[in-house]
CSV table of C-alpha atoms in Angstrom, one decimal:
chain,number,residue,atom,x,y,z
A,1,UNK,CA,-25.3,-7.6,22.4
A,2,UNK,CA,-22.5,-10.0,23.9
A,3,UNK,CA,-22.2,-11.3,20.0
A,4,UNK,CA,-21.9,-7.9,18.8
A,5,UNK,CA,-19.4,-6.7,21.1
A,6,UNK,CA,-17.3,-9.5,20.4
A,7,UNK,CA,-17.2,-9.2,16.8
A,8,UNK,CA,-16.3,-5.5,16.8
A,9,UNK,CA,-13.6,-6.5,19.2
A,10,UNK,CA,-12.3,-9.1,16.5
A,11,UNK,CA,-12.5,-6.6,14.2
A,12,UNK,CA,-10.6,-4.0,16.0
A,13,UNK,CA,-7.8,-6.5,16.8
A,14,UNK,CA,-7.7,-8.0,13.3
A,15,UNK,CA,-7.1,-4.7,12.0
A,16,UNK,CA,-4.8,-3.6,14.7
A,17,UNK,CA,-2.3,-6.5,14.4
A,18,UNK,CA,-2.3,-6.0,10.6
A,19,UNK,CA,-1.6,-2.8,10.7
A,20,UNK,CA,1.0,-2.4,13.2
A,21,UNK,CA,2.8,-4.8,10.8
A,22,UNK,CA,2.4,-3.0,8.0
A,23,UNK,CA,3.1,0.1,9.6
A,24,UNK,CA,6.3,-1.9,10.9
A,25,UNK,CA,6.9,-2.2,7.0
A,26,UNK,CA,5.8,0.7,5.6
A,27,UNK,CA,2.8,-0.6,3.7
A,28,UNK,CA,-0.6,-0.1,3.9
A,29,UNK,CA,-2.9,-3.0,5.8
A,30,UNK,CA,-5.2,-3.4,3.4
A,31,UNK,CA,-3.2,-6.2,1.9
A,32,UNK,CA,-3.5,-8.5,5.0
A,33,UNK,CA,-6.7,-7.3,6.0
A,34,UNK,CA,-8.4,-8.5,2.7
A,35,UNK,CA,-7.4,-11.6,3.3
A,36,UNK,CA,-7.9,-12.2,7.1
A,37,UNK,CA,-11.4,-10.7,6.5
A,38,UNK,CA,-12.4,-13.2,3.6
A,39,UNK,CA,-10.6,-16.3,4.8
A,40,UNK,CA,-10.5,-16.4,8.8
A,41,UNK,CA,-13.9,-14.2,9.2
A,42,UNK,CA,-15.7,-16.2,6.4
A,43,UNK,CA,-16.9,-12.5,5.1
A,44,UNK,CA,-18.2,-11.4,1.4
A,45,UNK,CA,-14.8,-10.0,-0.7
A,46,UNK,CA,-16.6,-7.0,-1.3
A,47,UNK,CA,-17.5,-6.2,2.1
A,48,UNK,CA,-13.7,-6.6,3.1
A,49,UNK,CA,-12.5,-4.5,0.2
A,50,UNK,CA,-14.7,-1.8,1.1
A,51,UNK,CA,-13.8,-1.7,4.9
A,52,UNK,CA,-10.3,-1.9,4.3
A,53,UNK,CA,-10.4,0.8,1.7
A,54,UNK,CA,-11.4,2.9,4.7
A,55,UNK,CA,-9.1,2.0,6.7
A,56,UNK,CA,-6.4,2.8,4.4
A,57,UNK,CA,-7.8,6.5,4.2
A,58,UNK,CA,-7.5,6.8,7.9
A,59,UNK,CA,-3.8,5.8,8.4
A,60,UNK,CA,-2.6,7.6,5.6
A,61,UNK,CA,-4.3,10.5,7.3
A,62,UNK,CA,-2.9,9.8,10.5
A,63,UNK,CA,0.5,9.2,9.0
A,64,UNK,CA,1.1,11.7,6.3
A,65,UNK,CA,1.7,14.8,8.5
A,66,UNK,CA,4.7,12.8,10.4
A,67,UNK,CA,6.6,12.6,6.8
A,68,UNK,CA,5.4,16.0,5.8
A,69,UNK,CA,7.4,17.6,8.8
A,70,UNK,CA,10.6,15.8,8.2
A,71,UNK,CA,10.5,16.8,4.5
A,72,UNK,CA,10.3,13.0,3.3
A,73,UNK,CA,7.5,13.4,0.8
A,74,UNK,CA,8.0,15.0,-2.8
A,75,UNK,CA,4.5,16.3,-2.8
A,76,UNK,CA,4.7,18.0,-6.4
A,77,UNK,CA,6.1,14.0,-7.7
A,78,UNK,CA,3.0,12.8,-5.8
A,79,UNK,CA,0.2,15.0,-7.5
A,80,UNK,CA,1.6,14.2,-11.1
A,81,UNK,CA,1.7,10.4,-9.9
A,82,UNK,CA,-2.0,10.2,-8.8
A,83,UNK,CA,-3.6,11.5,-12.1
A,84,UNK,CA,-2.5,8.2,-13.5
A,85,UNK,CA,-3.0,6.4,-10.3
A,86,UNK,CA,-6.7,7.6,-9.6
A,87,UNK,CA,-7.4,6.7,-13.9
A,88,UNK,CA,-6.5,3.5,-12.9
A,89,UNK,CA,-8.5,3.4,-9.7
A,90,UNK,CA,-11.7,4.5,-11.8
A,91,UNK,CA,-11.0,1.8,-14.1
A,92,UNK,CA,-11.0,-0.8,-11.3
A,93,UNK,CA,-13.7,0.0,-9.4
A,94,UNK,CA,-15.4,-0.8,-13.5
A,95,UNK,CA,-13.8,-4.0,-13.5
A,96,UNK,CA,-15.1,-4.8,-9.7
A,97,UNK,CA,-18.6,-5.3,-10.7
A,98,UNK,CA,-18.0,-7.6,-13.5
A,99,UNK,CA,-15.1,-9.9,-12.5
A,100,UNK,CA,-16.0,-13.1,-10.3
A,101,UNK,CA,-14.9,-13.7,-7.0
A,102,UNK,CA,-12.8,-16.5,-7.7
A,103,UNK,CA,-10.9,-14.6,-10.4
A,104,UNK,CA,-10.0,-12.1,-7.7
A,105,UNK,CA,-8.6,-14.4,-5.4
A,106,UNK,CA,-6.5,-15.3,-8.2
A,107,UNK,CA,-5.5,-12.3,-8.8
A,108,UNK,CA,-4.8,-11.2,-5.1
A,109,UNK,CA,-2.8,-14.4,-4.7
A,110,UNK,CA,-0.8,-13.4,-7.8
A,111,UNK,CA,0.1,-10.0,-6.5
A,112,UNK,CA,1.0,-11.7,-3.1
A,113,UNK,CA,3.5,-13.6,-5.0
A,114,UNK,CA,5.0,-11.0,-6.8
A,115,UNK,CA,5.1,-8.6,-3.6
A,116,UNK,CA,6.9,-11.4,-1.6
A,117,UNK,CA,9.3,-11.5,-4.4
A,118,UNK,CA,9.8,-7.9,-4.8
A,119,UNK,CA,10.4,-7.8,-1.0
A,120,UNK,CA,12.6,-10.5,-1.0
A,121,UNK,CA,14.9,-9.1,-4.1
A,122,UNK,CA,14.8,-5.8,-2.8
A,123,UNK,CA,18.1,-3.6,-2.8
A,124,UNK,CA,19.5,-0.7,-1.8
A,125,UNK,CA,18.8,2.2,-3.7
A,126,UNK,CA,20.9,5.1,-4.2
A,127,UNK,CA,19.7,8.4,-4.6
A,128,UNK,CA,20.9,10.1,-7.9
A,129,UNK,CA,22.0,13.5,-7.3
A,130,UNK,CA,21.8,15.9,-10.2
A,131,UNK,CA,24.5,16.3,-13.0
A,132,UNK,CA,25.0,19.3,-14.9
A,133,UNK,CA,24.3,16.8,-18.2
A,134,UNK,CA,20.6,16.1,-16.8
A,135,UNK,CA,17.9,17.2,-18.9
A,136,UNK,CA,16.0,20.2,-18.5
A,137,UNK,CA,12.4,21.3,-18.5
A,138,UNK,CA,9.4,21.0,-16.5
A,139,UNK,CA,10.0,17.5,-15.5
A,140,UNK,CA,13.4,18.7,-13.3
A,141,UNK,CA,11.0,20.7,-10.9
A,142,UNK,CA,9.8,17.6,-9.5
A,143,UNK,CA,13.6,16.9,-8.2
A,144,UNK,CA,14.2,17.3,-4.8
A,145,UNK,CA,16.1,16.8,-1.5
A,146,UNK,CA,15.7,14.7,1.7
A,147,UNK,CA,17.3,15.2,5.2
A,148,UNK,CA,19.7,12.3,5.7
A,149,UNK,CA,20.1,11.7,9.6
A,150,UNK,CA,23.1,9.6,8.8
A,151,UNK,CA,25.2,11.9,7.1
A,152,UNK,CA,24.0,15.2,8.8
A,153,UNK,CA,22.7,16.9,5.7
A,154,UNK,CA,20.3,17.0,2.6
A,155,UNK,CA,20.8,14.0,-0.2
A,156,UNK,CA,19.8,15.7,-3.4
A,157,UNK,CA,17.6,13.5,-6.1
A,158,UNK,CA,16.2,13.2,-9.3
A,159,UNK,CA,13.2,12.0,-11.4
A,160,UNK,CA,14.3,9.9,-14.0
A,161,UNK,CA,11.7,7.6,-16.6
A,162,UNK,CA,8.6,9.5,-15.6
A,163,UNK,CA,6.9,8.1,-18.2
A,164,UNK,CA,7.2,4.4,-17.2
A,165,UNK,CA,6.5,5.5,-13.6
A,166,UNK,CA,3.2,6.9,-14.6
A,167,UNK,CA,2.2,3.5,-16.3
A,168,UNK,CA,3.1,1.8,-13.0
A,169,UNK,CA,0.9,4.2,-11.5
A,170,UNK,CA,-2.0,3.5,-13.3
A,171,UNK,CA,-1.4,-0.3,-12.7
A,172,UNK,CA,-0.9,0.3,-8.8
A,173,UNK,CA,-4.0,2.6,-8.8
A,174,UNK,CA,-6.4,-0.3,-10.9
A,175,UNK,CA,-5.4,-3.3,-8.0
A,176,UNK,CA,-5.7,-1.4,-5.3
A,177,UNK,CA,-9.9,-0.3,-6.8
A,178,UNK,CA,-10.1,-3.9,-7.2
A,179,UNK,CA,-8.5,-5.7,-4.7
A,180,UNK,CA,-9.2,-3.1,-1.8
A,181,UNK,CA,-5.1,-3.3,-1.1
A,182,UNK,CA,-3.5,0.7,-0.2
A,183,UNK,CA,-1.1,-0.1,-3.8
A,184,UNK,CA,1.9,1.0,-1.6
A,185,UNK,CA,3.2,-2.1,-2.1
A,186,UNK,CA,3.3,-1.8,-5.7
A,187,UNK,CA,3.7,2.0,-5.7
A,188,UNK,CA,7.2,1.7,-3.5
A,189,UNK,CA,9.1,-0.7,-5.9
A,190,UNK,CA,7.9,1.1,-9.0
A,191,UNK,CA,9.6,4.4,-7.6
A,192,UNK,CA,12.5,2.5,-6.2
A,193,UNK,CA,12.8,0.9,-10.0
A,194,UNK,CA,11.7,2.8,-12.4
A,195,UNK,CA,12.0,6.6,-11.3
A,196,UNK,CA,15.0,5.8,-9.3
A,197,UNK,CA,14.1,7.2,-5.9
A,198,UNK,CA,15.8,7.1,-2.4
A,199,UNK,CA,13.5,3.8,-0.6
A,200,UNK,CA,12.5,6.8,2.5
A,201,UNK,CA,10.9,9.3,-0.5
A,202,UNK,CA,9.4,6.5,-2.1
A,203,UNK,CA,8.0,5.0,1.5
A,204,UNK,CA,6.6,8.6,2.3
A,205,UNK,CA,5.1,9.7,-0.9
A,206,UNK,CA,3.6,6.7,-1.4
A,207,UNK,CA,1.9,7.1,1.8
A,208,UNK,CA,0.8,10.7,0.7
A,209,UNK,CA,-0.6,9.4,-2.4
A,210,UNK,CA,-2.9,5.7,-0.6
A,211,UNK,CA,-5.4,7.7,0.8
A,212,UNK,CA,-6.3,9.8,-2.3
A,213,UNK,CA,-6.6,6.8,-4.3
A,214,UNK,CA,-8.4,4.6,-1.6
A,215,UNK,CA,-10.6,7.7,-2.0
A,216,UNK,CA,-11.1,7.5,-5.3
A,217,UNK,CA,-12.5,4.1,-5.0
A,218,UNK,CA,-13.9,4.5,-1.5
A,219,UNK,CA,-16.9,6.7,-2.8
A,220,UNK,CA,-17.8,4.2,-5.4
A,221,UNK,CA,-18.4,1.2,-3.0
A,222,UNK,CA,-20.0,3.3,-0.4
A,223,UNK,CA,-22.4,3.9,-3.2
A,224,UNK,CA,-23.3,0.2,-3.8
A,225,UNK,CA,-23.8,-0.4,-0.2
A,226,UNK,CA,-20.4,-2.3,0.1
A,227,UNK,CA,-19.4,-0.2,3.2
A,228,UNK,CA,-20.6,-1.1,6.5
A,229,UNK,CA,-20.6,1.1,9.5
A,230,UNK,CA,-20.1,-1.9,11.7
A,231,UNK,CA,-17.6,-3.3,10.1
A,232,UNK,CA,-15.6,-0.4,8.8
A,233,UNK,CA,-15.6,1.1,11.7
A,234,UNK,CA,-13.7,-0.9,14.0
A,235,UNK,CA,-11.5,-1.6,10.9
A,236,UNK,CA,-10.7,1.9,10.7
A,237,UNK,CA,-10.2,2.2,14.2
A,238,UNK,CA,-7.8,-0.7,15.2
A,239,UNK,CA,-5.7,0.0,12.0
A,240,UNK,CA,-5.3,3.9,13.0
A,241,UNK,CA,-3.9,2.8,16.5
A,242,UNK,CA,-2.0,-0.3,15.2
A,243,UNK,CA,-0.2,1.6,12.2
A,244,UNK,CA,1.1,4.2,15.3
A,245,UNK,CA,2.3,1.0,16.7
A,246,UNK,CA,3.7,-0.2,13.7
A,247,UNK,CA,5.4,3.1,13.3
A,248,UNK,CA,7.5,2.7,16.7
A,249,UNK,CA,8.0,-1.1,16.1
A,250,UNK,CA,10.3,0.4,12.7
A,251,UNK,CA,12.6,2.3,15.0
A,252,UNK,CA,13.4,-1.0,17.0
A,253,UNK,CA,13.4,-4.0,14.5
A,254,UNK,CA,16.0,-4.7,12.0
A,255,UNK,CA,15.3,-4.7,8.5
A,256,UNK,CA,16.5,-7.9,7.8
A,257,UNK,CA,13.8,-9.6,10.1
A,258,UNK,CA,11.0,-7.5,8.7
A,259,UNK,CA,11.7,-8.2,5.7
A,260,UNK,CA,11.9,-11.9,6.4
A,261,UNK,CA,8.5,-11.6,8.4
A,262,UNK,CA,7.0,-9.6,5.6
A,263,UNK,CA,7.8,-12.4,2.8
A,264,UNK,CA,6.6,-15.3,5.3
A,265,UNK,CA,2.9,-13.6,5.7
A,266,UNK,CA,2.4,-12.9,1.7
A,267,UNK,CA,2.9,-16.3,0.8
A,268,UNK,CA,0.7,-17.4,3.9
A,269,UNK,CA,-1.8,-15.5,2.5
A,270,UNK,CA,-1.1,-16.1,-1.6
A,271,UNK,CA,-1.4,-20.0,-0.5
A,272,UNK,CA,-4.7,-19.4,1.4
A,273,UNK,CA,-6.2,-17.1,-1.5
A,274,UNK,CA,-5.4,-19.9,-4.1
A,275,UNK,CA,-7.4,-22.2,-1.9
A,276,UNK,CA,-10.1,-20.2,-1.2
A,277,UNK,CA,-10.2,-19.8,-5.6
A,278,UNK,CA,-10.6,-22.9,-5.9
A,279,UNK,CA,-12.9,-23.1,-3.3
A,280,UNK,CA,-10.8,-25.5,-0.8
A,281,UNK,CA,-11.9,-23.8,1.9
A,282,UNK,CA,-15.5,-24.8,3.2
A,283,UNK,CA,-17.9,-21.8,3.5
A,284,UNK,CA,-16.5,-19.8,0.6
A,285,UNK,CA,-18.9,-18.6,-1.9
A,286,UNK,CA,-18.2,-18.0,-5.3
Protein backbone atom coordinates (compact mmCIF):
# COMPACT_ATOMS: atom_id res chain seq x y z
CA UNK A 1 0.00 0.00 0.00
CA UNK A 2 2.92 2.36 1.20
CA UNK A 3 4.60 1.36 -2.40
CA UNK A 4 1.63 2.24 -4.17
CA UNK A 5 0.98 5.43 -2.65
CA UNK A 6 4.32 6.54 -3.30
CA UNK A 7 4.35 5.79 -6.86
CA UNK A 8 1.07 7.63 -7.60
CA UNK A 9 2.61 10.48 -5.76
CA UNK A 10 5.66 10.34 -8.15
CA UNK A 11 3.44 10.23 -10.73
CA UNK A 12 1.42 13.11 -9.76
CA UNK A 13 4.52 15.30 -9.23
CA UNK A 14 6.33 14.12 -12.39
CA UNK A 15 3.42 15.23 -14.27
CA UNK A 16 2.82 18.31 -12.32
CA UNK A 17 6.34 19.85 -12.69
CA UNK A 18 6.23 18.98 -16.43
CA UNK A 19 3.35 20.52 -17.02
CA UNK A 20 3.51 23.70 -15.19
CA UNK A 21 6.49 24.18 -17.55
CA UNK A 22 4.92 23.55 -20.42
CA UNK A 23 2.05 25.38 -19.48
CA UNK A 24 4.73 28.19 -18.65
CA UNK A 25 5.56 27.72 -22.45
CA UNK A 26 2.63 27.15 -24.05
CA UNK A 27 3.22 23.51 -25.06
CA UNK A 28 1.71 20.50 -24.22
CA UNK A 29 3.61 18.12 -21.46
CA UNK A 30 3.59 15.21 -23.22
CA UNK A 31 6.96 16.02 -24.65
CA UNK A 32 8.73 15.93 -21.26
CA UNK A 33 6.58 13.43 -19.72
CA UNK A 34 7.55 10.74 -22.43
CA UNK A 35 10.71 10.99 -21.53
CA UNK A 36 10.78 11.33 -17.72
CA UNK A 37 8.43 8.34 -17.74
CA UNK A 38 10.82 5.97 -19.91
CA UNK A 39 14.19 7.15 -18.66
CA UNK A 40 13.91 8.28 -14.80
CA UNK A 41 10.82 5.76 -14.08
CA UNK A 42 12.42 2.85 -16.06
CA UNK A 43 8.67 2.35 -17.71
CA UNK A 44 7.60 0.55 -21.13
CA UNK A 45 7.45 3.55 -24.10
CA UNK A 46 4.11 2.51 -24.79
CA UNK A 47 2.77 2.76 -21.42
CA UNK A 48 4.19 6.41 -21.22
CA UNK A 49 2.80 7.32 -24.55
CA UNK A 50 -0.50 6.25 -23.64
CA UNK A 51 -0.70 7.96 -20.26
CA UNK A 52 0.58 11.10 -21.55
CA UNK A 53 -1.80 11.10 -24.39
CA UNK A 54 -4.36 11.37 -21.61
CA UNK A 55 -3.01 13.82 -20.03
CA UNK A 56 -2.81 16.02 -22.96
CA UNK A 57 -6.74 15.54 -23.45
CA UNK A 58 -7.30 16.81 -19.96
CA UNK A 59 -5.29 20.12 -20.08
CA UNK A 60 -6.39 21.01 -23.38
CA UNK A 61 -9.84 20.66 -21.80
CA UNK A 62 -9.06 22.56 -18.95
CA UNK A 63 -7.35 25.23 -20.93
CA UNK A 64 -9.34 25.75 -24.07
CA UNK A 65 -12.23 27.64 -22.60
CA UNK A 66 -9.67 30.45 -21.05
CA UNK A 67 -8.59 31.24 -24.85
CA UNK A 68 -12.08 30.78 -26.11
CA UNK A 69 -13.30 33.75 -23.96
CA UNK A 70 -10.59 36.12 -24.89
CA UNK A 71 -11.30 35.40 -28.64
CA UNK A 72 -7.52 33.97 -29.16
CA UNK A 73 -8.56 30.79 -31.02
CA UNK A 74 -9.56 30.84 -34.83
CA UNK A 75 -11.87 27.86 -34.31
CA UNK A 76 -13.05 27.59 -38.12
CA UNK A 77 -8.75 27.61 -38.98
CA UNK A 78 -8.64 24.81 -36.36
CA UNK A 79 -11.40 22.36 -37.79
CA UNK A 80 -9.95 22.58 -41.37
CA UNK A 81 -6.41 21.98 -39.67
CA UNK A 82 -7.34 18.76 -37.75
CA UNK A 83 -8.71 16.82 -40.83
CA UNK A 84 -5.18 16.66 -41.91
CA UNK A 85 -3.88 16.43 -38.45
CA UNK A 86 -6.16 13.46 -37.20
CA UNK A 87 -5.14 11.56 -40.98
CA UNK A 88 -1.91 11.79 -39.79
CA UNK A 89 -2.66 10.69 -36.23
CA UNK A 90 -4.46 7.47 -37.70
CA UNK A 91 -1.48 6.87 -39.69
CA UNK A 92 0.80 6.85 -36.61
CA UNK A 93 -0.96 5.01 -34.31
CA UNK A 94 -0.30 2.30 -37.75
CA UNK A 95 3.20 2.89 -37.56
CA UNK A 96 3.21 2.39 -33.52
CA UNK A 97 2.81 -1.20 -33.66
CA UNK A 98 5.45 -1.97 -36.18
CA UNK A 99 8.33 0.39 -35.45
CA UNK A 100 10.93 -0.75 -32.65
CA UNK A 101 11.58 0.95 -29.55
CA UNK A 102 14.91 2.02 -30.22
CA UNK A 103 13.91 3.62 -33.55
CA UNK A 104 11.47 5.82 -31.58
CA UNK A 105 13.85 7.06 -29.21
CA UNK A 106 15.62 8.05 -32.20
CA UNK A 107 13.09 9.62 -33.52
CA UNK A 108 11.90 11.49 -30.29
CA UNK A 109 15.47 12.69 -29.82
CA UNK A 110 15.37 13.98 -33.29
CA UNK A 111 12.26 16.10 -32.83
CA UNK A 112 13.87 17.25 -29.41
CA UNK A 113 16.60 18.68 -31.50
CA UNK A 114 14.64 20.28 -33.93
CA UNK A 115 12.08 21.78 -31.30
CA UNK A 116 15.09 23.27 -29.27
CA UNK A 117 16.16 24.79 -32.53
CA UNK A 118 12.93 26.10 -33.54
CA UNK A 119 12.63 27.56 -30.04
CA UNK A 120 15.87 28.97 -30.10
CA UNK A 121 15.51 30.72 -33.71
CA UNK A 122 12.21 31.79 -33.02
CA UNK A 123 11.02 35.41 -34.01
CA UNK A 124 8.62 37.71 -33.82
CA UNK A 125 5.82 37.34 -35.94
CA UNK A 126 3.72 39.95 -37.33
CA UNK A 127 0.24 39.57 -37.94
CA UNK A 128 -0.69 40.34 -41.73
CA UNK A 129 -3.67 42.42 -41.87
CA UNK A 130 -5.80 42.16 -44.98
CA UNK A 131 -5.09 44.10 -48.30
CA UNK A 132 -7.60 44.90 -50.73
CA UNK A 133 -5.13 42.69 -53.42
CA UNK A 134 -5.69 39.50 -51.19
CA UNK A 135 -7.36 36.71 -52.84
CA UNK A 136 -10.79 35.83 -52.50
CA UNK A 137 -12.85 32.70 -51.90
CA UNK A 138 -13.64 30.37 -49.32
CA UNK A 139 -10.16 30.27 -47.92
CA UNK A 140 -10.60 34.22 -46.72
CA UNK A 141 -13.41 33.13 -44.23
CA UNK A 142 -10.95 31.60 -42.09
CA UNK A 143 -9.30 35.25 -41.57
CA UNK A 144 -9.84 36.75 -38.41
CA UNK A 145 -9.11 39.20 -35.58
CA UNK A 146 -7.51 39.00 -32.09
CA UNK A 147 -7.86 41.56 -29.10
CA UNK A 148 -4.40 43.11 -28.66
CA UNK A 149 -4.14 44.32 -24.89
CA UNK A 150 -1.13 46.39 -26.00
CA UNK A 151 -2.61 48.55 -28.39
CA UNK A 152 -6.19 48.68 -26.98
CA UNK A 153 -7.99 47.10 -30.01
CA UNK A 154 -8.48 44.14 -32.47
CA UNK A 155 -5.14 43.12 -34.85
CA UNK A 156 -6.77 41.90 -38.02
CA UNK A 157 -5.10 38.57 -39.81
CA UNK A 158 -4.88 36.45 -42.60
CA UNK A 159 -4.40 32.80 -43.73
CA UNK A 160 -1.92 32.64 -46.14
CA UNK A 161 -0.13 29.00 -47.80
CA UNK A 162 -3.03 26.82 -46.48
CA UNK A 163 -1.93 24.24 -48.35
CA UNK A 164 1.60 23.79 -46.90
CA UNK A 165 -0.01 24.30 -43.45
CA UNK A 166 -2.18 21.32 -43.97
CA UNK A 167 0.99 19.14 -44.89
CA UNK A 168 2.53 20.29 -41.52
CA UNK A 169 -0.51 19.22 -40.00
CA UNK A 170 -0.52 15.89 -41.03
CA UNK A 171 3.18 15.70 -39.99
CA UNK A 172 2.44 17.18 -36.41
CA UNK A 173 -0.65 14.88 -36.15
CA UNK A 174 1.64 11.42 -37.27
CA UNK A 175 4.44 12.32 -34.18
CA UNK A 176 2.33 13.13 -31.84
CA UNK A 177 0.18 9.16 -32.59
CA UNK A 178 3.58 7.96 -32.36
CA UNK A 179 5.58 9.59 -30.01
CA UNK A 180 2.62 10.34 -27.44
CA UNK A 181 3.88 14.30 -27.55
CA UNK A 182 0.50 17.04 -27.70
CA UNK A 183 2.29 18.15 -31.51
CA UNK A 184 1.89 21.75 -30.19
CA UNK A 185 5.28 22.04 -30.47
CA UNK A 186 5.29 21.34 -34.03
CA UNK A 187 1.82 22.69 -34.68
CA UNK A 188 2.90 26.46 -33.29
CA UNK A 189 6.01 27.05 -35.59
CA UNK A 190 4.23 25.60 -38.65
CA UNK A 191 1.39 28.35 -38.18
CA UNK A 192 3.93 30.98 -37.14
CA UNK A 193 5.92 29.85 -40.56
CA UNK A 194 4.06 28.81 -42.92
CA UNK A 195 0.33 30.29 -42.57
CA UNK A 196 1.79 33.40 -41.15
CA UNK A 197 -0.10 33.69 -37.90
CA UNK A 198 0.19 36.20 -34.84
CA UNK A 199 2.53 33.63 -32.09
CA UNK A 200 -0.95 34.23 -29.42
CA UNK A 201 -3.53 32.62 -32.35
CA UNK A 202 -1.12 30.12 -33.09
CA UNK A 203 -0.50 29.26 -29.16
CA UNK A 204 -4.41 29.10 -28.58
CA UNK A 205 -5.56 27.16 -31.55
CA UNK A 206 -3.13 24.87 -31.25
CA UNK A 207 -4.27 24.23 -27.92
CA UNK A 208 -7.87 23.83 -29.26
CA UNK A 209 -6.74 21.42 -31.73
CA UNK A 210 -4.12 18.76 -28.93
CA UNK A 211 -6.86 17.29 -27.39
CA UNK A 212 -8.79 16.19 -30.56
CA UNK A 213 -5.88 14.66 -31.97
CA UNK A 214 -4.50 13.04 -28.64
CA UNK A 215 -8.12 11.73 -29.06
CA UNK A 216 -7.69 10.40 -32.11
CA UNK A 217 -4.94 8.27 -31.00
CA UNK A 218 -6.02 8.00 -27.32
CA UNK A 219 -8.87 5.45 -28.34
CA UNK A 220 -6.54 3.32 -30.23
CA UNK A 221 -4.03 2.55 -27.35
CA UNK A 222 -6.73 2.22 -24.80
CA UNK A 223 -7.74 -0.60 -27.15
CA UNK A 224 -4.39 -2.51 -26.97
CA UNK A 225 -4.34 -2.23 -23.22
CA UNK A 226 -1.54 0.51 -23.36
CA UNK A 227 -3.61 2.74 -20.94
CA UNK A 228 -3.40 2.19 -17.38
CA UNK A 229 -5.71 3.47 -14.82
CA UNK A 230 -2.93 3.78 -12.31
CA UNK A 231 -0.70 5.32 -14.14
CA UNK A 232 -2.76 7.65 -16.23
CA UNK A 233 -4.52 8.77 -13.71
CA UNK A 234 -2.31 10.55 -11.57
CA UNK A 235 -0.73 11.67 -14.88
CA UNK A 236 -3.77 13.23 -15.86
CA UNK A 237 -4.28 14.64 -12.65
CA UNK A 238 -0.83 16.34 -11.72
CA UNK A 239 -0.61 17.81 -15.30
CA UNK A 240 -4.31 19.33 -15.09
CA UNK A 241 -3.17 21.27 -11.76
CA UNK A 242 0.43 21.88 -12.94
CA UNK A 243 -0.56 23.39 -16.50
CA UNK A 244 -2.93 26.03 -14.25
CA UNK A 245 0.30 26.63 -12.62
CA UNK A 246 2.10 26.91 -15.60
CA UNK A 247 -0.50 29.28 -16.86
CA UNK A 248 0.18 31.96 -13.98
CA UNK A 249 3.95 31.27 -14.01
CA UNK A 250 3.54 33.00 -18.03
CA UNK A 251 2.21 36.21 -16.59
CA UNK A 252 5.39 36.53 -14.29
CA UNK A 253 8.47 35.21 -16.30
CA UNK A 254 10.14 36.79 -19.10
CA UNK A 255 10.25 35.28 -22.36
CA UNK A 256 13.69 35.39 -22.73
CA UNK A 257 14.29 32.99 -19.68
CA UNK A 258 11.63 30.64 -20.81
CA UNK A 259 12.78 30.39 -23.80
CA UNK A 260 16.29 29.76 -22.55
CA UNK A 261 14.86 27.19 -19.94
CA UNK A 262 12.80 25.54 -22.68
CA UNK A 263 15.92 24.92 -25.12
CA UNK A 264 18.09 23.61 -21.91
CA UNK A 265 15.40 20.72 -21.03
CA UNK A 266 14.91 19.45 -24.89
CA UNK A 267 18.49 18.84 -25.39
CA UNK A 268 18.56 17.24 -21.78
CA UNK A 269 16.15 15.07 -22.84
CA UNK A 270 17.31 14.51 -26.85
CA UNK A 271 20.83 13.52 -25.11
CA UNK A 272 19.13 11.05 -22.67
CA UNK A 273 16.82 9.57 -25.59
CA UNK A 274 19.86 8.92 -27.77
CA UNK A 275 21.36 6.99 -24.83
CA UNK A 276 18.59 5.18 -23.92
CA UNK A 277 18.58 4.12 -28.21
CA UNK A 278 21.43 2.86 -27.96
CA UNK A 279 20.73 1.33 -24.93
CA UNK A 280 23.41 3.20 -22.61
CA UNK A 281 21.21 3.30 -20.05
CA UNK A 282 21.01 0.00 -17.85
CA UNK A 283 17.43 -1.34 -17.52
CA UNK A 284 16.15 -0.25 -20.92
CA UNK A 285 14.54 -2.76 -23.10
CA UNK A 286 14.53 -2.82 -26.60
Amino acid sequence: MHMLTTSVLELFGISFGASALGGALGMASGIFIVPILTIVMGMDVHTAIGASLVSVIACSCGSASSFLKERLTNVRLAIVLETATTLGAASGVLLSGVVPVPVLYTIFAAVLLVSAWQMQMRRRVIATPPSEGSPRGWMRRLDSAYPDRTIGGDVAYQIDRLPMGLALMYGAGLLSALLGIGSGVLKIPAMDTALRLPIKVSSATSNFMIGVTAAASAGAYFMRGAIVSTIAGPVALGSVVGSLLGARLLVFISPGKLRLVFVAVLLVLAIQMILAALNIHGGLET
